Amino acid sequence: MLKEERHIFWATSAVLLGSAMPLILIGRAISAGALVLGIIIGLIATKGTSLRSTMNTLRTARIAKIIIAMIASFALSVPFAIDPSFALKHLIQLIGMVFASFLLYTVMREMPRRYLTKLIRVLGVTIVIIALLAGLDAILNDERLSKALHGRKWNQIHRLNYMSSVFAVLLPFLWAWLLRAYRDGATLAKGLAFPLILITFMVLFICGGRSGWVGATVAMVVFLYGASKYHNLVIHRKHWFMGVLVVLTGPLAYGFARGFDIMKERIGLGVEAIGIGSGRLEIWSFAIKHLLDNPFTGIGLGNFRKLPIPAEGIVSNAHPHNFIIQLFLETGLIGLATASIFIIYMLSVFRKYSHGHLYGLAAYSGLIAFFVASLANTSIFQPWWLTFMVFIAILGNRVGWTGITNNEK
């Protein structure tokens, strides 16, 4: 392959991969399509000798062995599931995601540093654009804009809730990118970095997802602490004041945008009909009562919805809305143990990366936001949500052990 052709392939892959995750606002199919195309085009651009080295690295990596052991422990739940065929379907889906993750890891590891810089730049710009679109959608409630973004769900009042968790996971990369640009002396960054951070963080609250609110707040604290301690970030009083102000006024901004009655429901006021937390306490209580149905191997992946609904009813039987309860219930103690090993090992690795590189800190903060949000979010086995963890982990791994700069050429 000619050098010019490889340049085109790598540049295209970087743009597609960098824009893929934020584009979920426009549609999951569009986001997945950009991600898949980015992986395919990146694989085309790889070199043979280096590719073999990557495969050998994967074969001997400790994290790969932990992932295989985790999937094997999940497989134990299938024959003991309430609905084995339904559990098997979810297991096959997970195996497919693991395979796709290995391909993404290969592309990220093979991608030259100059294109990795482009990827992060595209990611940062796309996050800002998508945040502005989400904010306008929430504030204006314009029918044409909402239909363009959400299709048939355009008139649902909670249509943007999931974007709070999405931004909670992605925003640390925007913070790192803007901070690096500011330090490198970029003219626009000097005037726009701080306003963009505040605006995008406020949009996260306006979107309305409470699990994302909490996850983002924790991620912000982790990022600011790590940046000040390990990366010489000087945080002035005005920065702390504005950050605290956004966190405190975020729900109020949501009230102005979506209505104060809905805001009260978001923060758990006046919702006696469905219970505190939009019925999550009732769902958790129901799930916990079934933890010992099959304590070692679980009731099967995704089989929470196969449990008989209690007479008093619950708001949703799709999943337990808590990833720890879900892992215990659906994969048993064995699955929960291997998943815990995976999570602890991954966080310990990224904690080390966070000390050495600002983008490593972004990945660490994003992963913490993911798991905090997952304590009251969608199913941990939901492909679109799990993809965010995979993406930031692989991107964080790539920049964590090599490092890049905003001016990389």
XYZ file of C-alpha atoms in Angstrom:
409
model
C 0.000 0.000 0.000
C 1.292 3.454 -0.959
C 2.153 5.945 1.768
C -0.510 8.378 0.507
C -3.175 5.676 0.601
C -2.248 4.661 4.139
C -2.454 8.318 5.160
C -5.997 8.576 3.788
C -7.065 5.368 5.519
C -5.631 6.376 8.887
C -7.067 9.888 8.702
C -10.510 8.540 7.792
C -10.364 5.949 10.573
C -9.387 8.629 13.099
C -12.299 10.874 12.096
C -14.836 8.031 12.207
C -13.626 6.672 15.555
C -13.357 10.129 17.097
C -16.921 11.071 16.169
C -18.576 7.690 16.769
C -19.403 7.870 20.480
C -20.908 11.391 20.661
C -22.986 10.693 17.528
C -25.222 8.406 19.564
C -27.462 11.456 20.042
C -28.389 11.209 16.362
C -28.915 7.464 16.553
C -27.379 4.256 17.838
C -27.139 2.878 14.301
C -25.179 5.932 13.145
C -22.855 5.720 16.141
C -22.287 1.989 15.637
C -21.823 2.462 11.883
C -19.126 5.089 12.370
C -17.366 2.871 14.921
C -17.456 -0.236 12.722
C -16.316 1.646 9.614
C -13.515 3.255 11.601
C -12.327 -0.161 12.762
C -12.512 -1.704 9.285
C -10.677 1.164 7.585
C -8.081 1.185 10.366
C -7.482 -2.544 9.928
C -6.923 -2.008 6.203
C -4.199 0.513 7.017
C -2.283 -1.751 9.411
C 1.090 -3.278 8.608
C 1.788 -7.008 8.669
C 4.810 -7.152 10.998
C 3.390 -4.701 13.504
C 0.011 -6.419 13.364
C 1.574 -9.728 14.371
C 3.222 -7.979 17.312
C -0.164 -6.666 18.427
C -1.679 -10.138 18.213
C 1.141 -11.530 20.364
C 0.583 -8.743 22.892
C -3.114 -9.581 23.061
C -2.390 -13.283 23.430
C -0.149 -12.753 26.454
C -1.927 -9.778 28.072
C -3.257 -10.352 31.580
C -6.402 -8.350 30.886
C -7.227 -10.601 27.918
C -7.015 -13.656 30.150
C -9.249 -12.002 32.750
C -11.822 -11.153 30.064
C -11.843 -14.741 28.778
C -12.305 -16.035 32.332
C -15.137 -13.552 32.896
C -16.970 -14.592 29.718
C -16.501 -18.251 30.666
C -18.033 -17.575 34.098
C -20.978 -15.839 32.425
C -21.407 -18.887 30.198
C -21.960 -21.021 33.310
C -25.250 -19.207 33.865
C -26.700 -20.263 30.516
C -27.669 -23.906 31.282
C -29.099 -22.864 34.670
C -30.997 -19.854 33.325
C -34.730 -19.363 33.594
C -34.708 -19.110 29.786
C -31.464 -20.686 28.498
C -32.024 -19.626 24.879
C -32.499 -15.997 25.923
C -29.367 -16.134 28.085
C -27.410 -17.744 25.225
C -28.460 -14.922 22.915
C -27.016 -12.375 25.342
C -23.838 -14.432 25.773
C -23.266 -14.579 22.009
C -23.804 -10.830 21.889
C -21.161 -10.335 24.582
C -18.696 -12.612 22.787
C -19.235 -10.560 19.630
C -18.496 -7.383 21.562
C -15.304 -8.892 22.970
C -14.157 -9.784 19.452
C -14.975 -6.269 18.209
C -13.095 -4.864 21.218
C -9.980 -6.803 20.263
C -10.240 -5.379 16.733
C -10.620 -1.844 18.102
C -7.622 -2.405 20.362
C -5.621 -3.529 17.335
C -6.542 -0.417 15.361
C -5.780 1.894 18.291
C -2.421 0.257 18.948
C -1.447 0.356 15.268
C -2.637 3.928 14.697
C 0.327 6.338 14.366
C 0.467 9.036 17.006
C -0.335 11.899 14.622
C -3.639 10.263 13.731
C -4.359 9.454 17.350
C -4.017 13.175 17.984
C -6.515 13.806 15.192
C -8.890 11.246 16.736
C -8.891 13.039 20.096
C -9.293 16.413 18.414
C -12.303 15.136 16.475
C -13.692 13.601 19.677
C -13.409 16.927 21.498
C -15.012 18.953 18.704
C -17.815 16.421 18.235
C -18.580 16.390 21.964
C -19.002 20.189 21.892
C -21.224 20.109 18.781
C -23.407 17.302 20.135
C -23.669 19.021 23.526
C -24.861 22.217 21.848
C -27.442 20.252 19.825
C -28.658 18.443 22.947
C -28.886 21.716 24.860
C -30.858 23.393 22.080
C -33.169 20.398 21.836
C -33.886 20.501 25.575
C -34.392 24.273 25.757
C -36.219 24.998 22.496
C -38.310 21.818 22.193
C -38.389 22.475 18.473
C -40.316 19.746 16.672
C -38.097 19.674 13.587
C -34.870 19.513 15.590
C -36.256 16.877 17.957
C -37.487 14.720 15.065
C -34.112 15.008 13.351
C -32.320 13.856 16.505
C -34.731 11.290 17.944
C -37.055 10.132 15.180
C -40.228 8.559 16.576
C -39.232 9.411 20.152
C -39.031 13.131 19.465
C -41.937 14.070 21.750
C -40.892 12.007 24.780
C -40.159 14.286 27.712
C -37.249 12.124 28.920
C -35.721 11.600 25.463
C -32.369 13.110 26.498
C -31.918 11.368 29.860
C -29.368 8.847 28.571
C -27.175 11.640 27.205
C -26.304 12.727 30.758
C -24.500 9.417 31.292
C -22.940 9.642 27.825
C -21.515 13.089 28.588
C -20.406 11.948 32.053
C -18.181 9.325 30.430
C -16.904 11.464 27.535
C -16.465 14.934 29.037
C -13.169 14.137 30.839
C -11.552 13.718 27.405
C -12.863 17.147 26.407
C -11.427 18.620 29.617
C -8.049 17.029 28.961
C -8.018 18.153 25.336
C -8.914 21.759 26.189
C -6.383 21.881 29.024
C -3.617 20.559 26.763
C -4.560 23.074 24.060
C -4.521 25.872 26.646
C -1.077 24.847 27.865
C 0.195 24.599 24.289
C -0.789 28.224 23.767
C -3.672 27.724 21.346
C -5.363 31.096 20.894
C -8.933 29.797 20.822
C -8.344 27.617 23.875
C -7.323 30.626 25.956
C -10.691 32.261 25.467
C -13.001 29.264 25.006
C -11.658 26.455 27.205
C -13.308 27.459 30.466
C -16.651 28.575 28.922
C -16.901 25.331 26.906
C -16.257 23.245 30.011
C -18.998 25.077 31.913
C -21.500 25.001 29.041
C -21.078 21.302 28.279
C -21.248 20.431 31.973
C -24.460 22.439 32.316
C -25.916 20.695 29.240
C -25.257 17.382 30.987
C -27.616 18.475 33.770
C -30.184 19.875 31.362
C -30.419 16.484 29.649
C -31.960 15.156 32.872
C -30.374 11.790 33.665
C -29.756 11.652 37.403
C -27.283 8.791 37.239
C -25.288 10.889 34.776
C -25.443 13.877 37.133
C -23.861 11.870 39.924
C -21.355 10.116 37.659
C -20.211 13.391 36.107
C -19.839 15.102 39.482
C -17.661 12.265 40.778
C -15.652 12.271 37.530
C -15.094 16.028 37.840
C -13.789 15.670 41.402
C -11.466 12.821 40.376
C -10.210 14.744 37.351
C -9.588 17.995 39.221
C -7.840 16.198 42.079
C -5.629 14.197 39.712
C -4.873 17.166 37.460
C -3.879 19.381 40.389
C -1.804 16.697 42.113
C -0.055 15.036 39.174
C -0.285 17.481 36.256
C 0.380 20.888 37.817
C -3.117 22.219 37.231
C -3.632 25.367 39.252
C -7.274 25.667 40.216
C -8.254 29.173 41.259
C -11.106 30.053 43.576
C -13.244 31.231 40.678
C -12.893 27.826 39.027
C -14.012 26.024 42.182
C -16.829 28.519 42.624
C -18.109 28.094 39.056
C -17.831 24.306 39.253
C -19.794 24.134 42.500
C -22.311 26.626 41.103
C -22.944 24.451 38.034
C -23.468 21.353 40.171
C -25.856 23.167 42.494
C -27.798 24.996 39.794
C -27.789 22.151 37.250
C -31.123 20.685 38.398
C -32.569 24.209 38.451
C -31.466 24.718 34.837
C -33.172 21.425 34.010
C -36.318 22.811 35.608
C -36.229 25.932 33.431
C -35.666 23.839 30.311
C -38.059 20.940 30.922
C -40.501 22.200 33.555
C -40.276 22.393 37.332
C -42.775 19.588 37.928
C -40.480 17.265 35.995
C -37.479 18.679 37.862
C -39.104 17.708 41.163
C -39.562 14.182 39.823
C -35.890 14.106 38.766
C -34.705 14.923 42.292
C -37.235 12.650 43.989
C -39.829 15.148 45.193
C -43.542 14.582 44.864
C -43.289 11.164 43.228
C -45.042 9.038 45.850
C -47.009 7.254 43.122
C -43.931 5.576 41.725
C -41.618 5.748 44.713
C -38.363 7.533 45.379
C -35.926 7.317 42.486
C -38.678 6.682 39.925
C -39.334 3.262 41.413
C -35.729 2.064 41.493
C -35.883 1.172 45.196
C -38.806 -1.140 44.495
C -36.949 -2.712 41.558
C -33.804 -3.238 43.645
C -35.827 -4.728 46.491
C -37.523 -7.136 44.094
C -34.178 -8.148 42.511
C -32.479 -8.656 45.891
C -35.256 -11.037 46.966
C -34.276 -13.290 44.046
C -30.486 -13.219 44.550
C -30.537 -16.625 46.204
C -32.676 -18.267 43.508
C -29.444 -19.515 41.964
C -26.643 -17.873 43.974
C -23.592 -19.437 42.309
C -24.366 -19.301 38.584
C -27.280 -16.856 38.493
C -30.615 -16.893 36.717
C -29.053 -16.209 33.287
C -27.928 -13.181 31.321
C -30.817 -10.803 30.744
C -33.225 -13.090 32.574
C -34.373 -10.508 35.116
C -37.281 -9.836 32.768
C -38.205 -13.520 32.974
C -38.908 -13.327 36.713
C -42.592 -13.272 37.707
C -43.689 -9.704 38.391
C -44.800 -9.195 42.027
C -48.452 -8.559 42.766
C -47.783 -4.964 43.814
C -45.974 -4.413 40.502
C -42.730 -2.613 39.630
C -42.053 0.262 37.255
C -39.840 -1.807 34.928
C -38.826 -5.453 34.662
C -36.296 -4.922 31.848
C -33.244 -5.000 34.152
C -32.372 -4.284 37.816
C -31.074 -0.722 37.141
C -27.926 -1.495 39.162
C -24.957 -3.291 37.632
C -23.795 -4.942 40.887
C -27.225 -6.377 41.647
C -27.575 -7.407 38.010
C -24.239 -9.225 37.905
C -25.019 -11.077 41.144
C -28.574 -11.956 40.099
C -27.926 -12.934 36.471
C -24.396 -14.419 36.624
C -24.210 -15.493 40.280
C -21.334 -15.194 42.707
C -18.955 -16.733 40.173
C -19.758 -14.140 37.516
C -19.743 -11.302 40.035
C -16.316 -12.413 41.304
C -14.693 -12.504 37.852
C -16.345 -9.207 36.856
C -15.058 -7.634 40.077
C -11.534 -8.829 39.303
C -11.841 -7.305 35.827
C -13.124 -3.957 37.132
C -10.597 -3.690 39.973
C -7.678 -4.641 37.721
C -8.742 -2.200 35.015
C -9.212 0.693 37.438
C -5.863 -0.017 39.102
C -4.110 0.103 35.719
C -5.796 3.347 34.723
C -5.071 4.870 38.097
C -1.381 4.450 37.264
C -1.941 5.902 33.786
C -3.708 8.896 35.358
C -0.518 9.817 37.214
C 1.594 9.931 34.080
C -0.604 11.406 31.388
C -3.529 13.810 31.266
C -5.464 11.641 28.815
C -4.840 8.672 31.080
C -6.511 10.724 33.824
C -9.406 11.431 31.449
C -9.892 7.717 30.825
C -9.693 6.958 34.548
C -12.270 9.651 35.334
C -14.520 8.455 32.515
C -14.399 4.846 33.708
C -15.293 5.902 37.243
C -18.204 7.914 35.828
C -19.320 4.825 33.890
C -19.448 2.578 36.939
C -20.971 5.242 39.194
C -23.691 5.940 36.627
C -24.245 2.197 36.187
C -25.312 1.969 39.827
C -28.688 3.375 38.743
C -28.589 3.206 34.970
C -29.466 0.880 32.122
C -28.449 -2.784 31.881
C -24.707 -3.373 32.153
C -25.121 -5.824 29.262
C -26.788 -3.206 27.029
C -24.466 -3.101 23.962
C -24.637 0.656 23.366
C -23.794 1.443 27.001
C -21.079 -1.209 27.317
C -19.457 0.157 24.152
C -18.684 3.409 25.956
C -16.692 1.591 28.607
C -14.832 -0.392 25.942
C -14.043 2.677 23.840
C -12.660 4.902 26.604
C -10.745 1.979 28.126
C -9.021 1.143 24.836
C -8.389 4.797 23.966
C -7.109 5.425 27.492
C -4.848 2.394 27.264
C -3.404 3.639 23.987
C -2.588 7.126 25.234
C -1.781 5.939 28.739
C 1.352 4.037 27.826
C 2.522 6.182 24.895
C 1.234 9.672 25.497
C 0.436 12.250 22.829
C 0.397 16.007 22.585
C -2.115 18.306 20.903
C 0.626 19.445 18.550
C 1.700 15.946 17.512
C 2.560 15.821 13.809
